[in-house]
């Protein structure tokens, strides 16, 4: 018996045909291709600053990796500590050698997921307020955290932004007494990344 | 005598303070003047990280490394910082972010060009990343 493709045997009425065309047009107009599930970047920007009356310390890392799965809301971030660029040499040296011990703990990671995936329509351009929950690992210490952020869908890409604070003590980062007044106990962290569909 | 001691203490305090101020405010120097500690090829560097990340981290991270390889991609980051990805024979490469404290003669390279760069090895994050890179002529 010859098998026939049932799709070929469906005779489409004009009304059905119109619906089909509209559906196809809607698919094409989606902000994100229907096939795209994972979005990725190698250029995630992670910036931090420590503000005290004595000193303002800033550093930026522009080569972080980030990946998000739009089906599950799971995401992973990774930055290499040595890639934080400072303005002042001594700050960079102290940060790497004394506080973060970057030769021993060369990276910081976050593995988590959106807490409410249904609040984001990945098929529609717009900015969504989101929360992410997961495990942050800094200086070899893992901690469960929940951070707020925004997720912007547009131009076929996903832009993620988040501002949060990290307490040095939570990650066993010891600040010596001599410079304690110059370094804040809580560091402000700013994250920004534009993720494109994975090919 | 007391006057001399006070003057000496003041001078010592002034010198000490100036040295501390100089050290505290000193900018990160250009990579161009830094001495390379290890020399390798992009392929060799990546292979070592791919085979044994812990051993390669101990060997390379924090060291000034000179790396030669073929350009796969030459681009500019969002803030204009030039970046070069060197071929390694795998899906990933050796990523070199240019030094913000150096004036670079060339920042745009055709894919396939052989290039030697010097930078501080930051470790493996899909690609092996080198920070504050300069081209070695």
Tab-separated table of C-alpha atoms in Angstrom:
chain	number	residue	atom	x	y	z
A	1	UNK	CA	0.000	0.000	0.000
A	2	UNK	CA	1.408	3.351	-0.939
A	3	UNK	CA	1.715	5.764	1.901
A	4	UNK	CA	0.595	9.251	1.071
A	5	UNK	CA	1.648	12.317	2.951
A	6	UNK	CA	-1.523	13.426	4.760
A	7	UNK	CA	-0.448	17.013	4.311
A	8	UNK	CA	-0.723	16.610	0.566
A	9	UNK	CA	-4.198	15.171	0.754
A	10	UNK	CA	-5.637	18.124	2.658
A	11	UNK	CA	-7.619	20.226	0.308
A	12	UNK	CA	-7.409	23.785	1.486
A	13	UNK	CA	-10.403	26.011	1.268
A	14	UNK	CA	-9.723	29.684	0.524
A	15	UNK	CA	-10.479	30.489	4.177
A	16	UNK	CA	-7.932	27.938	5.374
A	17	UNK	CA	-5.401	29.182	2.872
A	18	UNK	CA	-5.775	32.751	4.155
A	19	UNK	CA	-5.270	31.514	7.718
A	20	UNK	CA	-2.155	29.614	6.662
A	21	UNK	CA	-0.685	32.658	4.925
A	22	UNK	CA	-1.427	34.811	7.954
A	23	UNK	CA	0.231	32.227	10.221
A	24	UNK	CA	3.315	32.090	7.976
A	25	UNK	CA	3.484	35.894	7.874
A	26	UNK	CA	3.188	36.021	11.663
A	27	UNK	CA	6.041	33.514	12.008
A	28	UNK	CA	8.246	35.637	9.731
A	29	UNK	CA	7.405	38.769	11.726
A	30	UNK	CA	8.451	37.211	15.044
A	31	UNK	CA	11.256	39.145	16.716
A	32	UNK	CA	13.196	35.925	17.170
A	33	UNK	CA	13.284	33.126	14.606
A	34	UNK	CA	11.072	30.247	15.735
A	35	UNK	CA	14.043	27.867	15.472
A	36	UNK	CA	16.305	29.943	17.727
A	37	UNK	CA	16.421	28.509	21.196
A	38	UNK	CA	19.834	29.320	22.570
A	39	UNK	CA	21.314	32.805	22.548
A	40	UNK	CA	24.957	33.487	23.229
A	41	UNK	CA	27.671	36.134	23.486
A	42	UNK	CA	31.427	36.307	24.005
A	43	UNK	CA	31.270	40.050	24.761
A	44	UNK	CA	29.293	40.230	27.994
A	45	UNK	CA	30.267	43.303	29.998
A	46	UNK	CA	30.636	42.985	33.755
A	47	UNK	CA	31.546	46.147	35.621
A	48	UNK	CA	31.965	46.724	39.308
A	49	UNK	CA	32.604	49.669	41.530
A	50	UNK	CA	33.383	50.204	45.158
A	51	UNK	CA	32.530	53.639	46.500
A	52	UNK	CA	33.860	54.903	49.804
A	53	UNK	CA	34.610	58.483	50.887
A	54	UNK	CA	38.319	57.556	50.686
A	55	UNK	CA	38.442	55.957	47.256
A	56	UNK	CA	36.419	55.092	44.184
A	57	UNK	CA	37.435	51.828	42.561
A	58	UNK	CA	36.128	50.717	39.182
A	59	UNK	CA	36.947	47.842	36.867
A	60	UNK	CA	35.426	46.380	33.745
A	61	UNK	CA	35.537	43.026	31.998
A	62	UNK	CA	34.253	43.088	28.426
A	63	UNK	CA	34.933	39.473	27.468
A	64	UNK	CA	32.457	37.498	29.521
A	65	UNK	CA	30.505	34.630	28.004
A	66	UNK	CA	26.768	34.253	28.495
A	67	UNK	CA	24.201	31.799	27.197
A	68	UNK	CA	20.436	31.632	27.678
A	69	UNK	CA	18.005	28.918	26.635
A	70	UNK	CA	14.683	30.562	25.791
A	71	UNK	CA	12.787	27.269	26.173
A	72	UNK	CA	13.839	26.635	29.753
A	73	UNK	CA	14.979	30.112	30.894
A	74	UNK	CA	18.274	28.595	32.048
A	75	UNK	CA	21.361	30.763	31.748
A	76	UNK	CA	25.102	30.601	32.404
A	77	UNK	CA	27.642	33.396	32.738
A	78	UNK	CA	31.396	33.245	33.079
A	79	UNK	CA	34.109	35.892	33.396
A	80	UNK	CA	37.842	35.513	33.827
A	81	UNK	CA	39.093	37.526	36.800
A	82	UNK	CA	42.380	38.511	35.116
A	83	UNK	CA	40.381	40.218	32.376
A	84	UNK	CA	39.086	42.958	34.674
A	85	UNK	CA	40.725	46.166	33.513
A	86	UNK	CA	41.558	48.809	36.143
A	87	UNK	CA	42.871	52.310	35.736
A	88	UNK	CA	45.381	52.082	38.568
A	89	UNK	CA	48.155	49.482	38.607
A	90	UNK	CA	48.184	48.874	42.361
A	91	UNK	CA	44.423	48.276	42.466
A	92	UNK	CA	44.716	45.709	39.667
A	93	UNK	CA	47.582	43.987	41.460
A	94	UNK	CA	45.848	43.901	44.857
A	95	UNK	CA	42.564	42.754	43.302
A	96	UNK	CA	44.204	39.805	41.542
A	97	UNK	CA	46.829	38.789	44.061
A	98	UNK	CA	45.373	39.608	47.478
A	99	UNK	CA	41.587	39.666	47.231
A	100	UNK	CA	40.466	37.435	44.359
A	101	UNK	CA	43.592	35.219	44.192
A	102	UNK	CA	42.983	34.951	40.469
A	103	UNK	CA	45.743	32.405	39.823
A	104	UNK	CA	43.974	30.020	42.221
A	105	UNK	CA	40.384	30.992	41.299
A	106	UNK	CA	40.670	32.208	37.687
A	107	UNK	CA	36.955	32.731	37.010
A	108	UNK	CA	33.601	33.757	38.417
A	109	UNK	CA	30.421	32.052	37.250
A	110	UNK	CA	26.675	32.260	37.576
A	111	UNK	CA	24.389	29.351	36.719
A	112	UNK	CA	20.676	29.910	37.127
A	113	UNK	CA	17.305	30.416	35.512
A	114	UNK	CA	14.563	32.994	35.135
A	115	UNK	CA	12.160	32.623	38.071
A	116	UNK	CA	9.088	33.270	35.909
A	117	UNK	CA	9.696	32.197	32.334
A	118	UNK	CA	6.037	32.715	31.370
A	119	UNK	CA	6.342	36.471	32.004
A	120	UNK	CA	8.623	36.811	28.966
A	121	UNK	CA	7.325	36.511	25.423
A	122	UNK	CA	10.503	35.788	23.456
A	123	UNK	CA	8.501	36.211	20.262
A	124	UNK	CA	7.560	39.801	20.938
A	125	UNK	CA	9.831	42.864	20.950
A	126	UNK	CA	9.842	44.606	24.284
A	127	UNK	CA	11.513	45.015	27.647
A	128	UNK	CA	10.602	42.646	30.444
A	129	UNK	CA	11.466	42.956	34.120
A	130	UNK	CA	12.789	39.619	35.296
A	131	UNK	CA	14.338	37.866	38.255
A	132	UNK	CA	17.019	35.226	38.047
A	133	UNK	CA	17.805	32.681	40.703
A	134	UNK	CA	20.876	30.498	40.797
A	135	UNK	CA	24.380	29.830	42.041
A	136	UNK	CA	27.061	32.466	41.954
A	137	UNK	CA	30.639	31.281	42.347
A	138	UNK	CA	33.300	33.847	43.167
A	139	UNK	CA	36.699	33.211	44.779
A	140	UNK	CA	35.871	29.491	44.918
A	141	UNK	CA	32.795	30.111	47.127
A	142	UNK	CA	29.318	29.137	45.886
A	143	UNK	CA	26.251	31.055	47.024
A	144	UNK	CA	22.571	30.915	46.056
A	145	UNK	CA	21.376	34.329	44.943
A	146	UNK	CA	18.384	35.987	43.309
A	147	UNK	CA	19.006	39.095	41.222
A	148	UNK	CA	16.646	41.437	39.372
A	149	UNK	CA	17.231	42.540	35.807
A	150	UNK	CA	15.710	43.468	32.488
A	151	UNK	CA	15.503	41.404	29.369
A	152	UNK	CA	15.003	43.273	26.100
A	153	UNK	CA	13.945	41.460	22.939
A	154	UNK	CA	14.649	43.331	19.729
A	155	UNK	CA	16.385	43.008	16.361
A	156	UNK	CA	16.600	39.237	16.711
A	157	UNK	CA	18.744	39.531	19.840
A	158	UNK	CA	18.249	39.466	23.600
A	159	UNK	CA	19.836	42.173	25.743
A	160	UNK	CA	20.170	41.379	29.428
A	161	UNK	CA	20.946	44.028	32.042
A	162	UNK	CA	21.261	43.639	35.771
A	163	UNK	CA	22.492	45.687	38.725
A	164	UNK	CA	23.126	44.007	42.047
A	165	UNK	CA	25.476	44.029	45.015
A	166	UNK	CA	27.996	41.458	46.176
A	167	UNK	CA	29.210	41.379	49.770
A	168	UNK	CA	32.954	40.606	49.943
A	169	UNK	CA	32.462	38.602	53.176
A	170	UNK	CA	29.961	36.235	51.493
A	171	UNK	CA	32.709	35.005	49.187
A	172	UNK	CA	35.472	34.908	51.789
A	173	UNK	CA	37.250	37.908	50.249
A	174	UNK	CA	39.466	39.314	53.002
A	175	UNK	CA	40.257	43.015	52.925
A	176	UNK	CA	43.315	43.901	55.041
A	177	UNK	CA	42.942	46.559	57.735
A	178	UNK	CA	45.277	49.058	56.018
A	179	UNK	CA	42.921	49.512	53.041
A	180	UNK	CA	39.626	48.576	54.721
A	181	UNK	CA	38.453	52.195	54.696
A	182	UNK	CA	39.128	52.421	50.966
A	183	UNK	CA	37.133	49.395	49.874
A	184	UNK	CA	33.369	49.068	50.291
A	185	UNK	CA	31.994	46.038	52.122
A	186	UNK	CA	29.407	45.672	49.368
A	187	UNK	CA	30.498	45.966	45.752
A	188	UNK	CA	28.061	47.220	43.084
A	189	UNK	CA	28.017	44.976	40.041
A	190	UNK	CA	26.571	45.965	36.667
A	191	UNK	CA	26.059	43.365	33.950
A	192	UNK	CA	25.127	44.012	30.329
A	193	UNK	CA	25.141	41.617	27.395
A	194	UNK	CA	23.598	41.381	23.952
A	195	UNK	CA	23.046	37.722	23.092
A	196	UNK	CA	22.576	36.560	19.515
A	197	UNK	CA	21.082	33.290	18.248
A	198	UNK	CA	23.560	30.413	18.380
A	199	UNK	CA	24.438	29.158	14.927
B	1	UNK	CA	68.947	69.139	67.998
B	2	UNK	CA	65.187	68.817	68.459
B	3	UNK	CA	64.664	71.082	65.453
B	4	UNK	CA	66.875	68.779	63.367
B	5	UNK	CA	64.919	65.684	64.454
B	6	UNK	CA	61.601	67.355	63.662
B	7	UNK	CA	62.914	68.434	60.255
B	8	UNK	CA	64.221	64.944	59.542
B	9	UNK	CA	60.907	63.384	60.552
B	10	UNK	CA	59.036	65.868	58.371
B	11	UNK	CA	61.313	65.127	55.405
B	12	UNK	CA	60.925	61.367	55.923
B	13	UNK	CA	57.139	61.769	56.180
B	14	UNK	CA	57.060	63.860	53.014
B	15	UNK	CA	59.173	61.359	51.061
B	16	UNK	CA	57.167	58.400	52.390
B	17	UNK	CA	53.886	60.123	51.605
B	18	UNK	CA	55.011	61.039	48.090
B	19	UNK	CA	56.145	57.466	47.370
B	20	UNK	CA	52.848	56.058	48.720
B	21	UNK	CA	50.854	58.596	46.660
B	22	UNK	CA	52.879	57.771	43.527
B	23	UNK	CA	52.355	54.017	43.984
B	24	UNK	CA	48.647	54.367	44.769
B	25	UNK	CA	47.879	56.583	41.781
B	26	UNK	CA	50.240	54.935	39.262
B	27	UNK	CA	48.349	53.944	36.109
B	28	UNK	CA	48.491	50.429	34.658
B	29	UNK	CA	51.551	50.568	32.349
B	30	UNK	CA	51.440	49.839	28.625
B	31	UNK	CA	51.900	46.167	27.747
B	32	UNK	CA	54.472	47.263	25.125
B	33	UNK	CA	57.081	47.697	27.868
B	34	UNK	CA	56.348	44.415	29.667
B	35	UNK	CA	58.722	41.470	29.317
B	36	UNK	CA	57.269	38.285	27.863
B	37	UNK	CA	57.558	35.269	30.174
B	38	UNK	CA	56.395	32.531	27.781
B	39	UNK	CA	56.365	32.163	24.003
B	40	UNK	CA	54.027	29.792	22.182
B	41	UNK	CA	51.664	29.346	19.240
B	42	UNK	CA	47.893	29.885	19.437
B	43	UNK	CA	47.319	26.218	18.591
B	44	UNK	CA	49.717	24.986	21.285
B	45	UNK	CA	48.268	27.344	23.919
B	46	UNK	CA	44.692	26.277	23.230
B	47	UNK	CA	45.592	22.570	23.111
B	48	UNK	CA	47.254	22.785	26.526
B	49	UNK	CA	44.123	24.379	28.042
B	50	UNK	CA	41.803	21.928	26.286
B	51	UNK	CA	43.823	18.910	27.478
B	52	UNK	CA	44.421	19.949	31.085
B	53	UNK	CA	42.895	23.245	32.167
B	54	UNK	CA	44.297	23.075	35.712
B	55	UNK	CA	47.876	22.506	34.554
B	56	UNK	CA	47.593	25.175	31.850
B	57	UNK	CA	46.074	27.640	34.338
B	58	UNK	CA	49.064	27.143	36.651
B	59	UNK	CA	51.474	27.527	33.748
B	60	UNK	CA	49.946	30.506	31.930
B	61	UNK	CA	47.375	32.514	33.934
B	62	UNK	CA	48.778	35.839	35.097
B	63	UNK	CA	51.859	35.465	32.903
B	64	UNK	CA	52.801	37.702	29.992
B	65	UNK	CA	52.626	35.409	26.974
B	66	UNK	CA	53.704	35.975	23.372
B	67	UNK	CA	51.427	34.071	20.994
B	68	UNK	CA	51.679	33.625	17.232
B	69	UNK	CA	48.859	32.496	15.002
B	70	UNK	CA	46.666	33.084	11.998
B	71	UNK	CA	43.905	35.712	12.343
B	72	UNK	CA	40.412	34.181	12.198
B	73	UNK	CA	38.547	37.362	13.027
B	74	UNK	CA	39.474	40.989	13.650
B	75	UNK	CA	36.771	43.115	15.249
B	76	UNK	CA	36.001	46.041	17.518
B	77	UNK	CA	34.125	45.704	20.778
B	78	UNK	CA	31.144	47.925	21.588
B	79	UNK	CA	33.367	50.585	23.195
B	80	UNK	CA	35.801	50.497	20.250
B	81	UNK	CA	38.464	48.251	21.841
B	82	UNK	CA	40.045	46.162	19.072
B	83	UNK	CA	39.960	42.378	19.453
B	84	UNK	CA	41.578	39.602	17.443
B	85	UNK	CA	40.692	35.910	17.450
B	86	UNK	CA	43.562	33.612	16.461
B	87	UNK	CA	43.022	30.213	14.817
B	88	UNK	CA	43.708	27.117	16.886
B	89	UNK	CA	42.451	24.375	14.604
B	90	UNK	CA	39.366	23.938	16.806
B	91	UNK	CA	35.967	25.665	17.054
B	92	UNK	CA	37.429	28.014	19.636
B	93	UNK	CA	40.405	30.315	19.390
B	94	UNK	CA	42.797	32.512	21.284
B	95	UNK	CA	41.032	35.798	21.925
B	96	UNK	CA	43.215	38.886	22.292
B	97	UNK	CA	41.681	42.092	23.630
B	98	UNK	CA	43.899	45.088	22.853
B	99	UNK	CA	45.584	47.117	25.583
B	100	UNK	CA	43.731	50.377	26.372
B	101	UNK	CA	46.985	51.945	27.596
B	102	UNK	CA	48.885	51.579	24.310
B	103	UNK	CA	48.650	53.478	21.034
B	104	UNK	CA	48.329	50.725	18.424
B	105	UNK	CA	49.736	51.269	14.925
B	106	UNK	CA	47.377	48.656	13.428
B	107	UNK	CA	44.155	47.255	14.788
B	108	UNK	CA	42.471	45.793	11.734
B	109	UNK	CA	43.815	42.568	10.238
B	110	UNK	CA	42.680	40.459	7.324
B	111	UNK	CA	41.631	36.895	8.181
B	112	UNK	CA	44.548	34.569	7.461
B	113	UNK	CA	47.228	37.129	8.363
B	114	UNK	CA	50.000	35.722	10.572
B	115	UNK	CA	50.246	37.779	13.738
B	116	UNK	CA	52.290	37.753	16.932
B	117	UNK	CA	50.690	39.297	20.005
B	118	UNK	CA	51.789	39.783	23.587
B	119	UNK	CA	49.314	39.912	26.461
B	120	UNK	CA	48.491	38.661	29.939
B	121	UNK	CA	46.864	35.234	29.902
B	122	UNK	CA	43.497	35.328	31.703
B	123	UNK	CA	42.553	31.660	31.230
B	124	UNK	CA	39.969	29.596	29.382
B	125	UNK	CA	36.450	30.882	28.762
B	126	UNK	CA	35.524	28.861	25.648
B	127	UNK	CA	38.442	30.668	23.959
B	128	UNK	CA	41.754	31.175	25.714
B	129	UNK	CA	41.662	34.861	26.599
B	130	UNK	CA	44.623	37.217	26.574
B	131	UNK	CA	44.157	40.641	28.186
B	132	UNK	CA	45.877	43.956	27.365
B	133	UNK	CA	47.420	42.745	24.102
B	134	UNK	CA	49.885	44.515	21.829
B	135	UNK	CA	51.185	43.456	18.433
B	136	UNK	CA	54.799	42.267	18.483
B	137	UNK	CA	56.500	43.523	15.321
